[in-house]
Amino acid sequence: MPKTTAEAKEVRRDAILEAAQRTFAQYGYEGATVARLEQATGLSRGGIFNYFPTKDDLFLALAERDAERIGALWLEHGYEDVLRYIDESEHEWLGVYLEIGRRLRTDEDFRERWRQRAPEVDRRLAEDVRRLQEEGELRDDVDVETLGRFLGLVADGIAMNRAAGFPTPPFEDLLLLVGDAIGGPARLRTRPRRSA
Amino acid sequence: MPKTTAEAKEVRRDAILEAAQRTFAQYGYEGATVARLEQATGLSRGGIFNYFPTKDDLFLALAERDAERIGALWLEHGYEDVLRYIDESEHEWLGVYLEIGRRLRTDEDFRERWRQRAPEVDRRLAEDVRRLQEEGELRDDVDVETLGRFLGLVADGIAMNRAAGFPTPPFEDLLLLVGDAIGGPARLRTRPRRSA
Amino acid sequence: MPKTTAEAKEVRRDAILEAAQRTFAQYGYEGATVARLEQATGLSRGGIFNYFPTKDDLFLALAERDAERIGALWLEHGYEDVLRYIDESEHEWLGVYLEIGRRLRTDEDFRERWRQRAPEVDRRLAEDVRRLQEEGELRDDVDVETLGRFLGLVADGIAMNRAAGFPTPPFEDLLLLVGDAIGGPARLRTRPRRSA
Amino acid sequence: MPKTTAEAKEVRRDAILEAAQRTFAQYGYEGATVARLEQATGLSRGGIFNYFPTKDDLFLALAERDAERIGALWLEHGYEDVLRYIDESEHEWLGVYLEIGRRLRTDEDFRERWRQRAPEVDRRLAEDVRRLQEEGELRDDVDVETLGRFLGLVADGIAMNRAAGFPTPPFEDLLLLVGDAIGGPARLRTRPRRSA
DNA sequence: ACCAACGGGACTGCCCGTTATT
DNA sequence: AATAACGGGCAGTCCCGTTGGT
């Protein structure tokens, strides 16, 4: 008979993840010392490591959660909402997003663990982009995979700049530019000179 | 009379920077321990710290060098070559590029030191983009600053993906997409359906 | 009225001791972490610490139990059976035996607690050895205390070697050697050259 | 051009070993924390770990040094002097000797590393015992290997008891007993009753 | 009686920068 | 100028024992 119910444990776990999110984002992986994690979570070493055996595991859990969220957002609301989400995100959120890429670069073990993550979402994303192209929403003189990667790349670029505190383009303009980049074949873009 | 001439010293300094470049890129700032820097440079602690009082100073020098290079490339050959340069860059190079952004996010001191860097290049870059727009190379229904930022953002996105080892779009396609995004008002893009 | 009877409690306590025996023997005192004790006993922290307030107390109880057992064996069956018992003992058993000696060396508190243990058995052992000498079973040109200590010393030596996994002499040979070392005055040992 | 000469380095290394010897002996392997090693050596972490990459390596070096010393003593002066050496040894020395056995029991990695130690000495020891037997110094109705193991076993027993602070037999008596145990075939031991 | 969750201390190894030395 | 030795701080993690809870 456990001390608390399973849900309560889940709640606690999420609270830890949430606090860790802020800490990793603000200080980066190495800068997010266990002492800071303790402070952010309000728990002590024993408490935190009861849920995640290692700082690395904690980070990985965080990373997976974020990847899933983004994937779901894309599938349910389309890429525009993903870009908007990233654009509007708190500084804090993006830090972890970028740390994932960073650790993929610099940490071989992490790279391996990440590879073993469920690739289901990725597959469905690719499928979704293909569907868009077939429906004429996307240009067809460029490979659909290329279009998908371009969108991902723009998302990363937004994240990086926002997280670094640099000003990013107004979001509606950004959508316009991206739309013109990937837009469907029929769309003849004779844009009126703007009266600025 | 000094044992080595001033130029010889400069050569040595550059060699250190070059070796450090690889190390920082591969392991990230924290992962690039002084021991690894020793190994990469072939020098010993004393040798390195003789030229750069601190690991942090070494990194800052590296970052500034890179920023200048990119700026010069843009001014001399245009944004397309910048994108191409980044796209073709060795994995190693990009690491440092991204570490700069990261430290801007997570390290307040670094942020401050970076801010004091010569903003001259940035000003000239902005001016260059404005010129392009006036010459009709860029669309005019969107603010010129927005266009510049969009380009920067795409560059960052490319860097991030290439550095993480993800596949990036074929470069010519990428140029096409970006061109369509920011291209001039006269350019009516009636693209032929491709026969795939 | 208690949920379990006093005997049941004793049974449980013994089960814990038994499991702890294996764990201490295999990993040594420090290596026998509470986590491993949990696993070995099948209980949880609460369960264990309910019977023994401290890991240290658990070990002390174990040590005392063993000392008593050895003492009883000696008194009831003589030193030869003690040597045989040690020689035949499982690797696991001996570990604790040796850990006692070790902690006597390195841990002052333990030394003090051990000293307060009942010295009754020791006294009776000494008496038994004296009796043997008086009956002519032991040589009399050497102090009886010396003989007792020699036997103890051999026992320890056997334990140490067996526990370390080193091969020990065949037991019957061992008895022969020890017998010749301590044997009575009348026994003239004209040993035939063996035909090897 | 190194900071110090090679000999000076060796001297320093030995000084560390000497200090570590005391610390390991007094507190045992786990109890000999790096902090205590720092205090005993008068060096700091950086200093110690410059000579031995790991606490474990330090201990292993110590263990090997001791094993060699004992082996050399046996080969040059015979087993009697080995027993005497152990018997007269400082409490401090023996601790390490016993810790070796202990770690052989409880630490698999250590066991493996120890196995890779040069077995040359062991071979020569075995040879030496065989020679003694052939010269009639040892009894021949017992396998020579058994005799060697018996001696080792007695040595361990002495070490254990002395290190634990227990009184051991007077050394001359001990030699007498051991001599009678392993002594040559011709020696008829009709011992006179002593006049106590 | 027993359990999981948690607190907090301590250990080893690493890491950066300084210092004696050549 | 360059080296290797060294100092000292600190991070992650393990570990023991306690506490809230059933």
mmCIF file of N, CA and C in Angstrom, chain C residues 1 7 9 13 34 45 47 53 58-59 79 106 109-110 123 148 165-166 182 185 191 193:
data_model
loop_
_atom_site.group_PDB
_atom_site.id
_atom_site.type_symbol
_atom_site.label_atom_id
_atom_site.label_comp_id
_atom_site.label_asym_id
_atom_site.label_seq_id
_atom_site.Cartn_x
_atom_site.Cartn_y
_atom_site.Cartn_z
ATOM 1 N N MET C 1 -3.739 -6.544 22.097
ATOM 2 C CA MET C 1 -3.071 -7.787 21.675
ATOM 3 C C MET C 1 -2.297 -7.556 20.377
ATOM 4 N N GLU C 7 7.039 -14.962 19.022
ATOM 5 C CA GLU C 7 7.859 -15.909 18.250
ATOM 6 C C GLU C 7 7.930 -15.502 16.787
ATOM 7 N N LYS C 9 7.770 -12.750 15.617
ATOM 8 C CA LYS C 9 8.694 -11.634 15.483
ATOM 9 C C LYS C 9 10.129 -12.130 15.444
ATOM 10 N N ARG C 13 12.935 -11.722 12.569
ATOM 11 C CA ARG C 13 14.242 -11.166 12.894
ATOM 12 C C ARG C 13 15.363 -12.067 12.406
ATOM 13 N N VAL C 34 21.876 -0.333 2.281
ATOM 14 C CA VAL C 34 20.527 -0.644 2.741
ATOM 15 C C VAL C 34 19.663 -1.097 1.572
ATOM 16 N N ARG C 45 12.822 -0.550 3.762
ATOM 17 C CA ARG C 45 13.535 0.129 4.838
ATOM 18 C C ARG C 45 12.794 0.045 6.170
ATOM 19 N N GLY C 47 10.668 -1.980 7.213
ATOM 20 C CA GLY C 47 10.675 -3.321 7.764
ATOM 21 C C GLY C 47 11.958 -3.643 8.486
ATOM 22 N N PRO C 53 17.579 -0.813 14.850
ATOM 23 C CA PRO C 53 17.489 0.642 14.704
ATOM 24 C C PRO C 53 18.480 1.209 13.701
ATOM 25 N N LEU C 58 22.381 -3.932 13.232
ATOM 26 C CA LEU C 58 22.132 -5.187 12.524
ATOM 27 C C LEU C 58 23.419 -5.986 12.385
ATOM 28 N N PHE C 59 24.470 -5.285 12.002
ATOM 29 C CA PHE C 59 25.743 -5.988 11.822
ATOM 30 C C PHE C 59 26.255 -6.537 13.149
ATOM 31 N N TYR C 79 38.154 -28.366 18.689
ATOM 32 C CA TYR C 79 38.718 -27.438 17.708
ATOM 33 C C TYR C 79 38.749 -28.015 16.295
ATOM 34 N N THR C 106 39.244 -0.953 12.447
ATOM 35 C CA THR C 106 39.081 0.379 11.872
ATOM 36 C C THR C 106 38.022 1.233 12.536
ATOM 37 N N ASP C 109 34.210 2.842 17.649
ATOM 38 C CA ASP C 109 32.931 2.601 18.324
ATOM 39 C C ASP C 109 32.601 1.121 18.359
ATOM 40 N N PHE C 110 32.812 0.486 17.219
ATOM 41 C CA PHE C 110 32.522 -0.935 17.150
ATOM 42 C C PHE C 110 33.373 -1.698 18.151
ATOM 43 N N ARG C 123 36.011 -17.251 28.196
ATOM 44 C CA ARG C 123 36.555 -17.865 29.402
ATOM 45 C C ARG C 123 36.434 -19.383 29.346
ATOM 46 N N GLY C 148 46.150 -22.134 22.368
ATOM 47 C CA GLY C 148 44.804 -21.652 22.012
ATOM 48 C C GLY C 148 44.878 -20.560 20.962
ATOM 49 N N GLY C 165 38.924 -16.736 -1.913
ATOM 50 C CA GLY C 165 38.831 -17.600 -3.088
ATOM 51 C C GLY C 165 40.131 -18.320 -3.397
ATOM 52 N N PHE C 166 41.090 -18.240 -2.487
ATOM 53 C CA PHE C 166 42.336 -18.967 -2.708
ATOM 54 C C PHE C 166 42.144 -20.422 -2.316
ATOM 55 N N ILE C 182 50.615 -28.945 17.669
ATOM 56 C CA ILE C 182 50.157 -28.782 19.058
ATOM 57 C C ILE C 182 50.063 -30.091 19.821
ATOM 58 N N PRO C 185 52.924 -34.767 24.120
ATOM 59 C CA PRO C 185 54.343 -35.072 24.257
ATOM 60 C C PRO C 185 54.673 -36.524 23.920
ATOM 61 N N ARG C 191 57.531 -40.125 10.782
ATOM 62 C CA ARG C 191 56.683 -40.235 9.603
ATOM 63 C C ARG C 191 57.440 -40.976 8.500
ATOM 64 N N ARG C 193 58.566 -41.820 4.829
ATOM 65 C CA ARG C 193 58.675 -41.083 3.567
ATOM 66 C C ARG C 193 57.582 -41.571 2.662
#
